[in-house]
Amino acid sequence: MKLIKAVRGTKDIFGDEAEKYIYVSDMAQRIFGDYGYTYIKTPVFEETDLFRRGVGEGTDIVEKEMYTFLDKGDRSLTLRPENTASVVRSYLENAIYAKEDISKFYYNGSMFRYERPQAGRQREFNQIGIEILGDPSPIADAEVIEVGYFLLSTLGIVDLEVKINSVGGAATRERYRANLLSFLNPHREELCEDCRNRMDNNPLRVLDCKNETCKGIVEKAPSIIDALDEEERAHYEAVKKYLTLFNIKYTEDSRLVRGLDYYSSTVFEIVTNKLGAQGAVLGGGRYDNLLKQLGDKDIPAVGFAAGVERIMMLLDSFQPEKYYVYVAWLGEKALDEAVKISRILRNAGCKTAIDYREKGIKSHMKKADKLGVKYCIILGEEEISKNTLVFKNFENRTQEELTLTEILAKIGKC
Ligand code: HAM
């Protein structure tokens, strides 16, 4: 019989990897919560139009990468390729803007993009992210970047580079687009096939093509920063000032344009050189026009999303939490007591292992050793009659006879 395998570009997460996954999501949840962001959970699929209008027709995501299907009612639905459009849809649909002037959300969950799978790039991947809706100030942009950076550094990830740029509003981009096209036109035939197409659909994307020839050509391209109007420039300068206030080192990269159409001024990425071609761990920016486009509301917004799998790849020294105590029981009568003791230890917050199969002391010790526990509690009929327990310290290899209360006092905080 042919064994059915996970679909290309998808991955099961279990064992140590699952511990890592939970560690990252828990840390993100804690840090986002500390900054006052609240959880929002939106559906995994949405009407296709949401992403067409939100992410943009000319983007690779909408053109080539969406998992779009007709349901049994003939509706065109799409598995979300990202979550910003969904958060905005929910915010507008539930009129959250009428309840609070500034909303701060965080989310986590699976996103789906039909990309060519490789290390750090999957077709189903997980993102954690935040969005601030209703705050136009540049300090919100800086806060979002600082939250992302703080999360990654708290997880122990080093050697990160924060890249920032501003892509300006629609009028600026229109002006710049014309400028860029006149620069690119004489080089058209030297550019890669993707970039020749991009020149027709989305010329700004030529700027961050990874092809070496294209990179060489765009090095001399006009900078979008020079095209910003006065207000956009002042916003960008203020973001940089606040990043310095937050003590975030950044690099300005005028070629950073991002792959989604909704950005309207600040854009940023946090990158590493440890993941080869998939160096972007986190990306985001300001999208002040998206709420107008999707719901006719003039509400500014800014946010980021980070790839959980990419973060996990950077946690080289991660150690899954080991069992703290192993409870070994000898003889059928000791099982009841061992179960009770395990419950008390778990109540005290100790990760406790117990094997319900009857076995000899040697076999118990072998198992406790394999699990890497710090302590072992051993009880047999003799200990039960004396109301004591054998308490073995696996770190210094000592052993003593104690009551459970004495053991709990010794173990202290697990
Ligand atoms: P994005 O840059 O498309 O932005 O994705 C954010 C992050 O998701 C990337 O930096 C990367 O770590 C991860 N990622 C993207 N595609 C894949 C993939 N195929 N496999 C594994 N990881 C991937 C957004 O999605 C925007 N919604 C971010 C945002 C929020 N902008 C404003 N608010």
Short mmCIF file of C-alpha atoms and ligand atoms in Angstrom, two decimals:
data_model
loop_
_atom_site.label_atom_id
_atom_site.label_comp_id
_atom_site.label_asym_id
_atom_site.label_seq_id
_atom_site.Cartn_x
_atom_site.Cartn_y
_atom_site.Cartn_z
CA MET A 1 0.00 0.00 0.00
CA LYS A 2 1.32 3.45 -0.89
CA LEU A 3 1.97 5.54 2.22
CA ILE A 4 0.34 8.96 1.98
CA LYS A 5 2.82 11.75 2.68
CA ALA A 6 2.42 15.40 3.71
CA VAL A 7 1.79 17.64 0.70
CA ARG A 8 4.89 19.24 -0.90
CA GLY A 9 5.75 22.48 0.91
CA THR A 10 3.98 21.48 4.16
CA LYS A 11 5.58 20.09 7.29
CA ASP A 12 4.62 18.24 10.46
CA ILE A 13 5.98 19.76 13.64
CA PHE A 14 6.58 17.33 16.50
CA GLY A 15 9.14 16.34 19.16
CA ASP A 16 11.85 18.93 19.88
CA GLU A 17 10.68 21.04 16.94
CA ALA A 18 7.21 21.25 18.49
CA GLU A 19 8.76 22.39 21.80
CA LYS A 20 10.61 25.08 19.84
CA TYR A 21 7.41 26.10 18.07
CA ILE A 22 5.58 26.48 21.37
CA TYR A 23 8.50 28.34 22.93
CA VAL A 24 8.45 30.89 20.08
CA SER A 25 4.65 31.33 20.08
CA ASP A 26 4.51 31.61 23.88
CA MET A 27 7.30 34.17 23.97
CA ALA A 28 5.62 36.18 21.19
CA GLN A 29 2.30 36.08 23.00
CA ARG A 30 3.91 37.21 26.26
CA ILE A 31 5.86 40.07 24.67
CA PHE A 32 2.98 41.28 22.48
CA GLY A 33 0.73 41.17 25.54
CA ASP A 34 3.25 43.17 27.59
CA TYR A 35 3.12 45.90 24.95
CA GLY A 36 -0.69 45.98 25.13
CA TYR A 37 -1.55 44.10 21.93
CA THR A 38 -4.61 41.85 22.17
CA TYR A 39 -5.19 38.59 20.32
CA ILE A 40 -7.21 38.48 17.13
CA LYS A 41 -8.06 35.25 15.34
CA THR A 42 -9.44 35.52 11.84
CA PRO A 43 -10.54 32.69 9.51
CA VAL A 44 -7.98 30.77 7.49
CA PHE A 45 -9.92 31.40 4.29
CA GLU A 46 -11.51 34.58 3.01
CA GLU A 47 -13.23 35.84 -0.11
CA THR A 48 -10.61 35.99 -2.85
CA ASP A 49 -11.39 39.66 -3.51
CA LEU A 50 -10.05 40.61 -0.10
CA PHE A 51 -6.51 39.69 -1.15
CA ARG A 52 -6.91 40.89 -4.74
CA ARG A 53 -7.90 44.33 -3.48
CA GLY A 54 -5.77 44.26 -0.33
CA VAL A 55 -2.45 42.72 -1.30
CA GLY A 56 -2.67 43.98 -4.90
CA GLU A 57 -3.25 42.53 -8.38
CA GLY A 58 0.30 43.15 -9.56
CA THR A 59 2.00 41.27 -6.73
CA ASP A 60 3.57 37.81 -7.02
CA ILE A 61 1.35 36.69 -4.14
CA VAL A 62 -1.90 37.47 -5.96
CA GLU A 63 -0.67 36.65 -9.46
CA LYS A 64 1.05 33.35 -8.80
CA GLU A 65 0.90 32.16 -5.23
CA MET A 66 -2.67 32.03 -3.95
CA TYR A 67 -4.50 28.84 -3.08
CA THR A 68 -7.82 29.85 -4.60
CA PHE A 69 -10.78 27.50 -5.01
CA LEU A 70 -14.52 27.49 -5.58
CA ASP A 71 -16.51 26.07 -2.68
CA LYS A 72 -19.65 24.00 -3.17
CA GLY A 73 -21.68 27.24 -3.31
CA ASP A 74 -19.49 28.52 -6.19
CA ARG A 75 -17.85 31.21 -4.07
CA SER A 76 -14.25 32.05 -4.88
CA LEU A 77 -12.30 31.59 -1.67
CA THR A 78 -8.59 31.84 -0.90
CA LEU A 79 -6.47 30.36 1.86
CA ARG A 80 -4.94 33.45 3.43
CA PRO A 81 -1.46 34.20 2.06
CA GLU A 82 -0.96 36.76 4.86
CA ASN A 83 -3.02 38.15 7.72
CA THR A 84 -2.98 41.95 7.46
CA ALA A 85 -5.85 42.12 4.97
CA SER A 86 -7.91 39.79 7.19
CA VAL A 87 -7.27 41.86 10.33
CA VAL A 88 -8.34 44.99 8.44
CA ARG A 89 -11.43 43.22 7.10
CA SER A 90 -12.42 42.18 10.62
CA TYR A 91 -11.70 45.64 12.07
CA LEU A 92 -13.93 47.27 9.44
CA GLU A 93 -16.67 44.64 9.52
CA ASN A 94 -16.94 44.77 13.32
CA ALA A 95 -16.64 48.60 13.37
CA ILE A 96 -13.91 48.32 16.01
CA TYR A 97 -12.85 51.88 15.09
CA ALA A 98 -16.11 53.12 16.67
CA LYS A 99 -15.22 51.49 19.99
CA GLU A 100 -11.62 52.62 20.44
CA ASP A 101 -9.42 55.22 18.80
CA ILE A 102 -6.31 53.04 18.62
CA SER A 103 -6.43 49.25 18.32
CA LYS A 104 -3.43 46.99 18.82
CA PHE A 105 -3.73 43.37 17.70
CA TYR A 106 -1.47 40.37 17.56
CA TYR A 107 -2.02 37.08 15.76
CA ASN A 108 -0.43 33.78 14.91
CA GLY A 109 -1.33 31.04 12.50
CA SER A 110 -0.85 29.31 9.16
CA MET A 111 -0.48 31.24 5.91
CA PHE A 112 -0.44 29.66 2.47
CA ARG A 113 1.59 30.61 -0.60
CA TYR A 114 2.25 28.48 -3.65
CA GLU A 115 5.99 29.18 -3.75
CA ARG A 116 8.88 26.89 -4.73
CA PRO A 117 9.66 25.09 -1.46
CA GLN A 118 13.21 25.26 -0.10
CA ALA A 119 14.89 25.68 3.29
CA GLY A 120 12.95 28.44 5.09
CA ARG A 121 10.29 28.63 2.39
CA GLN A 122 7.15 26.54 2.59
CA ARG A 123 3.71 26.53 1.05
CA GLU A 124 2.07 26.39 4.45
CA PHE A 125 4.02 28.38 7.02
CA ASN A 126 3.27 30.11 10.30
CA GLN A 127 3.40 33.78 11.04
CA ILE A 128 3.25 35.77 14.24
CA GLY A 129 2.49 39.43 13.83
CA ILE A 130 1.11 42.67 15.18
CA GLU A 131 -0.95 45.52 13.74
CA ILE A 132 -1.68 49.00 15.15
CA LEU A 133 -4.79 50.61 13.65
CA GLY A 134 -5.69 54.26 14.20
CA ASP A 135 -2.27 55.71 15.07
CA PRO A 136 -0.68 57.94 12.40
CA SER A 137 2.39 58.91 14.44
CA PRO A 138 5.91 57.86 13.42
CA ILE A 139 6.55 56.61 16.94
CA ALA A 140 4.02 53.82 16.22
CA ASP A 141 6.20 52.70 13.28
CA ALA A 142 9.23 52.73 15.58
CA GLU A 143 7.36 50.84 18.33
CA VAL A 144 6.35 48.10 15.89
CA ILE A 145 9.98 47.68 14.80
CA GLU A 146 11.16 47.68 18.41
CA VAL A 147 8.59 45.01 19.39
CA GLY A 148 9.86 42.78 16.54
CA TYR A 149 13.48 43.36 17.42
CA PHE A 150 12.86 42.85 21.13
CA LEU A 151 11.07 39.56 20.44
CA LEU A 152 13.88 38.21 18.25
CA SER A 153 16.62 39.28 20.66
CA THR A 154 14.72 37.91 23.68
CA LEU A 155 14.62 34.58 21.85
CA GLY A 156 18.42 34.80 21.73
CA ILE A 157 18.75 35.55 18.02
CA VAL A 158 21.84 37.63 17.29
CA ASP A 159 23.46 39.24 14.25
CA LEU A 160 20.23 40.72 12.97
CA GLU A 161 20.03 43.71 10.69
CA VAL A 162 17.08 46.09 10.76
CA LYS A 163 16.55 47.56 7.30
CA ILE A 164 14.24 50.49 6.77
CA ASN A 165 12.99 52.57 3.85
CA SER A 166 10.03 54.71 2.88
CA VAL A 167 8.04 54.03 -0.28
CA GLY A 168 5.90 57.17 0.11
CA GLY A 169 2.25 57.54 -0.78
CA ALA A 170 0.51 56.74 -4.08
CA ALA A 171 1.41 60.08 -5.74
CA THR A 172 5.09 59.73 -4.81
CA ARG A 173 5.21 56.17 -6.08
CA GLU A 174 3.56 57.22 -9.36
CA ARG A 175 6.20 59.92 -9.84
CA TYR A 176 8.99 57.58 -8.88
CA ARG A 177 7.65 54.79 -11.09
CA ALA A 178 7.95 57.03 -14.16
CA ASN A 179 11.49 57.99 -13.13
CA LEU A 180 12.47 54.40 -12.50
CA LEU A 181 11.03 53.22 -15.81
CA SER A 182 13.01 55.78 -17.77
CA PHE A 183 16.11 54.55 -15.96
CA LEU A 184 15.26 50.86 -16.56
CA ASN A 185 14.12 51.10 -20.19
CA PRO A 186 17.62 51.15 -21.74
CA HIS A 187 18.49 48.05 -19.64
CA ARG A 188 15.32 46.11 -20.39
CA GLU A 189 17.01 43.32 -22.35
CA GLU A 190 19.72 42.81 -19.69
CA LEU A 191 17.14 42.22 -16.93
CA CYS A 192 15.88 38.75 -15.98
CA GLU A 193 12.56 37.59 -17.42
CA ASP A 194 10.74 38.20 -14.11
CA CYS A 195 12.01 41.78 -14.01
CA ARG A 196 10.98 42.41 -17.62
CA ASN A 197 7.47 41.41 -16.56
CA ARG A 198 7.77 43.49 -13.40
CA MET A 199 8.60 46.53 -15.54
CA ASP A 200 5.12 46.21 -17.03
CA ASN A 201 3.19 45.32 -13.85
CA ASN A 202 5.07 46.49 -10.79
CA PRO A 203 8.39 48.18 -11.66
CA LEU A 204 9.32 48.90 -8.02
CA ARG A 205 9.77 45.16 -7.48
CA VAL A 206 12.73 45.24 -9.89
CA LEU A 207 14.59 47.03 -7.08
CA ASP A 208 14.70 44.00 -4.80
CA CYS A 209 15.29 41.28 -7.40
CA LYS A 210 17.85 38.76 -6.15
CA ASN A 211 19.36 38.16 -9.64
CA GLU A 212 22.98 39.41 -9.66
CA THR A 213 22.72 41.19 -13.06
CA CYS A 214 19.51 42.94 -12.02
CA LYS A 215 21.10 43.89 -8.69
CA GLY A 216 24.05 45.45 -10.53
CA ILE A 217 21.76 47.47 -12.77
CA VAL A 218 19.48 48.83 -10.05
CA GLU A 219 22.45 49.92 -7.95
CA LYS A 220 22.53 53.08 -10.04
CA ALA A 221 18.75 53.53 -10.13
CA PRO A 222 17.29 56.75 -8.70
CA SER A 223 16.44 56.48 -4.99
CA ILE A 224 12.80 56.54 -3.91
CA ILE A 225 13.84 58.56 -0.85
CA ASP A 226 14.66 61.48 -3.19
CA ALA A 227 11.10 61.32 -4.53
CA LEU A 228 9.37 61.69 -1.11
CA ASP A 229 7.36 64.87 -0.55
CA GLU A 230 8.01 67.07 2.47
CA GLU A 231 5.48 65.41 4.76
CA GLU A 232 6.65 61.88 3.87
CA ARG A 233 10.25 62.88 4.41
CA ALA A 234 9.43 64.39 7.82
CA HIS A 235 7.62 61.18 8.82
CA TYR A 236 10.59 59.07 7.73
CA GLU A 237 13.05 61.29 9.61
CA ALA A 238 10.88 61.06 12.74
CA VAL A 239 10.76 57.24 12.52
CA LYS A 240 14.56 57.21 12.47
CA LYS A 241 14.68 59.58 15.46
CA TYR A 242 12.35 57.32 17.46
CA LEU A 243 14.28 54.19 16.50
CA THR A 244 17.32 55.85 18.04
CA LEU A 245 15.21 56.62 21.12
CA PHE A 246 14.33 52.90 21.33
CA ASN A 247 18.02 52.11 20.90
CA ILE A 248 17.47 50.19 17.65
CA LYS A 249 20.33 50.23 15.18
CA TYR A 250 19.12 50.30 11.59
CA THR A 251 20.39 50.44 8.04
CA GLU A 252 18.66 52.53 5.41
CA ASP A 253 18.04 50.60 2.22
CA SER A 254 16.39 52.58 -0.55
CA ARG A 255 15.93 49.33 -2.57
CA LEU A 256 13.65 47.80 0.07
CA VAL A 257 10.16 47.82 -1.47
CA ARG A 258 8.46 44.65 -0.09
CA GLY A 259 6.20 42.29 -1.99
CA LEU A 260 2.77 43.63 -1.02
CA ASP A 261 1.12 46.67 -2.59
CA TYR A 262 -0.55 48.16 0.48
CA TYR A 263 2.44 49.94 1.98
CA SER A 264 2.30 53.71 1.98
CA SER A 265 5.40 55.06 3.75
CA THR A 266 7.70 53.26 6.17
CA VAL A 267 8.73 49.73 5.21
CA PHE A 268 11.17 47.54 7.09
CA GLU A 269 12.63 44.07 7.35
CA ILE A 270 14.73 42.34 9.96
CA VAL A 271 17.18 40.10 8.14
CA THR A 272 19.86 37.57 8.96
CA ASN A 273 22.68 36.20 6.82
CA LYS A 274 22.27 32.76 8.40
CA LEU A 275 19.33 31.58 6.28
CA GLY A 276 20.77 31.87 2.78
CA ALA A 277 18.31 33.27 0.28
CA GLN A 278 15.45 33.34 2.80
CA GLY A 279 17.12 35.98 4.99
CA ALA A 280 13.99 37.98 5.89
CA VAL A 281 12.85 36.87 9.33
CA LEU A 282 10.32 39.65 9.77
CA GLY A 283 8.80 42.28 7.53
CA GLY A 284 6.24 45.03 7.69
CA GLY A 285 5.43 48.67 7.31
CA ARG A 286 2.82 51.40 7.32
CA TYR A 287 -0.31 50.95 5.21
CA ASP A 288 -2.35 54.13 5.62
CA ASN A 289 -4.44 53.59 2.47
CA LEU A 290 -5.54 50.00 2.94
CA LEU A 291 -8.54 50.84 5.13
CA LYS A 292 -9.70 53.37 2.54
CA GLN A 293 -9.32 50.79 -0.20
CA LEU A 294 -11.17 48.07 1.68
CA GLY A 295 -13.74 50.07 3.64
CA ASP A 296 -13.63 53.73 2.70
CA LYS A 297 -12.19 54.69 6.08
CA ASP A 298 -9.34 57.13 6.55
CA ILE A 299 -7.60 55.17 9.27
CA PRO A 300 -3.81 54.83 9.36
CA ALA A 301 -2.15 51.53 10.27
CA VAL A 302 1.23 49.88 10.71
CA GLY A 303 2.40 46.35 11.54
CA PHE A 304 4.70 43.41 10.90
CA ALA A 305 4.69 39.65 10.53
CA ALA A 306 7.51 37.21 11.23
CA GLY A 307 7.97 33.67 9.93
CA VAL A 308 7.90 31.20 12.83
CA GLU A 309 9.77 28.47 10.88
CA ARG A 310 12.54 30.94 10.01
CA ILE A 311 12.80 32.02 13.65
CA MET A 312 12.99 28.35 14.67
CA MET A 313 15.87 27.78 12.27
CA LEU A 314 17.82 30.46 14.12
CA LEU A 315 17.40 28.96 17.59
CA ASP A 316 20.49 26.71 17.47
CA SER A 317 21.06 26.51 21.21
CA PHE A 318 17.42 25.80 22.13
CA GLN A 319 17.07 23.10 24.77
CA PRO A 320 13.62 21.54 25.22
CA GLU A 321 12.43 21.48 28.82
CA LYS A 322 13.41 18.20 30.45
CA TYR A 323 11.49 16.22 33.04
CA TYR A 324 12.41 17.43 36.51
CA VAL A 325 11.39 14.43 38.59
CA TYR A 326 10.89 10.74 37.86
CA VAL A 327 8.68 8.71 40.19
CA ALA A 328 9.75 5.05 40.38
CA TRP A 329 7.43 2.56 42.07
CA LEU A 330 8.17 -1.03 43.02
CA GLY A 331 5.39 -3.51 43.58
CA GLU A 332 1.71 -3.14 42.76
CA LYS A 333 0.84 -1.58 46.14
CA ALA A 334 3.16 1.38 45.51
CA LEU A 335 1.44 2.39 42.26
CA ASP A 336 -1.49 4.18 43.99
CA GLU A 337 0.88 6.22 46.12
CA ALA A 338 3.16 6.97 43.13
CA VAL A 339 0.19 8.33 41.14
CA LYS A 340 -0.78 10.59 44.08
CA ILE A 341 2.80 11.85 44.47
CA SER A 342 3.03 12.61 40.74
CA ARG A 343 -0.15 14.67 40.94
CA ILE A 344 1.21 16.66 43.92
CA LEU A 345 4.48 17.31 42.08
CA ARG A 346 2.67 18.46 38.93
CA ASN A 347 0.46 20.71 41.08
CA ALA A 348 3.67 22.23 42.41
CA GLY A 349 4.64 22.95 38.77
CA CYS A 350 7.24 20.17 38.40
CA LYS A 351 7.44 18.37 35.06
CA THR A 352 7.08 14.82 36.36
CA ALA A 353 7.50 11.46 34.62
CA ILE A 354 6.04 8.16 35.78
CA ASP A 355 5.98 4.85 33.94
CA TYR A 356 2.81 2.87 34.74
CA ARG A 357 4.30 -0.40 33.56
CA GLU A 358 5.65 -2.56 36.34
CA LYS A 359 9.45 -2.82 36.17
CA GLY A 360 12.51 -3.39 38.34
CA ILE A 361 14.61 -0.66 39.92
CA LYS A 362 17.40 -0.94 37.32
CA SER A 363 15.02 -0.42 34.48
CA HIS A 364 13.41 2.57 36.26
CA MET A 365 16.83 4.17 36.82
CA LYS A 366 17.80 3.61 33.20
CA LYS A 367 14.65 5.39 32.08
CA ALA A 368 15.12 8.28 34.55
CA ASP A 369 18.68 8.70 33.29
CA LYS A 370 17.56 8.70 29.68
CA LEU A 371 14.98 11.40 30.42
CA GLY A 372 17.73 13.51 32.01
CA VAL A 373 15.77 14.18 35.22
CA LYS A 374 17.24 16.10 38.12
CA TYR A 375 15.57 14.06 40.85
CA CYS A 376 14.08 10.62 41.30
CA ILE A 377 11.61 9.52 43.97
CA ILE A 378 11.56 5.80 44.66
CA LEU A 379 8.92 4.00 46.70
CA GLY A 380 8.25 0.37 47.47
CA GLU A 381 6.30 -1.46 50.15
CA GLU A 382 8.95 -0.75 52.79
CA GLU A 383 8.81 3.03 52.20
CA ILE A 384 5.00 2.96 52.29
CA SER A 385 4.99 1.25 55.68
CA LYS A 386 7.52 3.78 57.05
CA ASN A 387 5.74 6.71 55.37
CA THR A 388 9.00 7.83 53.75
CA LEU A 389 10.42 8.00 50.24
CA VAL A 390 13.84 7.48 48.74
CA PHE A 391 14.97 10.76 47.22
CA LYS A 392 17.76 10.48 44.69
CA ASN A 393 19.59 13.48 43.32
CA PHE A 394 20.80 12.61 39.82
CA GLU A 395 23.09 15.62 39.64
CA ASN A 396 25.32 14.85 42.62
CA ARG A 397 24.37 11.16 42.80
CA THR A 398 23.30 11.35 46.48
CA GLN A 399 20.38 9.49 48.02
CA GLU A 400 18.43 9.97 51.26
CA GLU A 401 15.22 8.87 52.91
CA LEU A 402 12.74 11.74 53.37
CA THR A 403 9.03 12.47 53.75
CA LEU A 404 7.16 14.01 50.80
CA THR A 405 6.94 17.36 52.66
CA GLU A 406 10.72 17.34 53.12
CA ILE A 407 11.22 16.51 49.45
CA LEU A 408 8.92 19.33 48.32
CA ALA A 409 10.84 21.76 50.52
CA LYS A 410 14.15 20.52 49.04
CA ILE A 411 13.01 20.69 45.45
CA GLY A 412 11.74 24.23 46.04
CA LYS A 413 10.54 25.93 42.90
CA CYS A 414 10.64 23.54 39.97
P1 HAM B 1 5.78 39.13 4.31
O1 HAM B 1 7.12 39.80 4.20
O2 HAM B 1 5.16 38.64 3.09
O3 HAM B 1 4.84 40.18 5.04
O4 HAM B 1 5.91 37.93 5.34
C1 HAM B 1 6.42 38.13 6.64
C2 HAM B 1 7.36 37.01 7.01
O5 HAM B 1 6.73 35.74 6.82
C3 HAM B 1 8.63 36.93 6.18
O6 HAM B 1 9.61 37.84 6.64
C4 HAM B 1 9.04 35.49 6.39
O7 HAM B 1 9.76 35.34 7.62
C5 HAM B 1 7.72 34.77 6.50
N1 HAM B 1 7.38 34.10 5.23
C6 HAM B 1 6.82 34.65 4.12
N2 HAM B 1 6.65 33.73 3.17
C7 HAM B 1 7.10 32.55 3.67
C8 HAM B 1 7.18 31.20 3.17
N3 HAM B 1 6.76 30.88 1.96
N4 HAM B 1 7.72 30.25 3.98
C9 HAM B 1 8.16 30.55 5.23
N5 HAM B 1 8.09 31.80 5.75
C10 HAM B 1 7.58 32.79 4.98
C11 HAM B 1 3.53 39.95 5.34
O8 HAM B 1 3.00 38.87 5.28
C12 HAM B 1 2.80 41.18 5.83
N6 HAM B 1 1.42 40.80 6.12
C13 HAM B 1 3.49 41.77 7.03
C14 HAM B 1 2.80 42.98 7.58
C15 HAM B 1 2.00 43.02 8.68
N7 HAM B 1 2.83 44.19 7.08
C16 HAM B 1 2.09 45.01 7.81
N8 HAM B 1 1.58 44.29 8.78
#
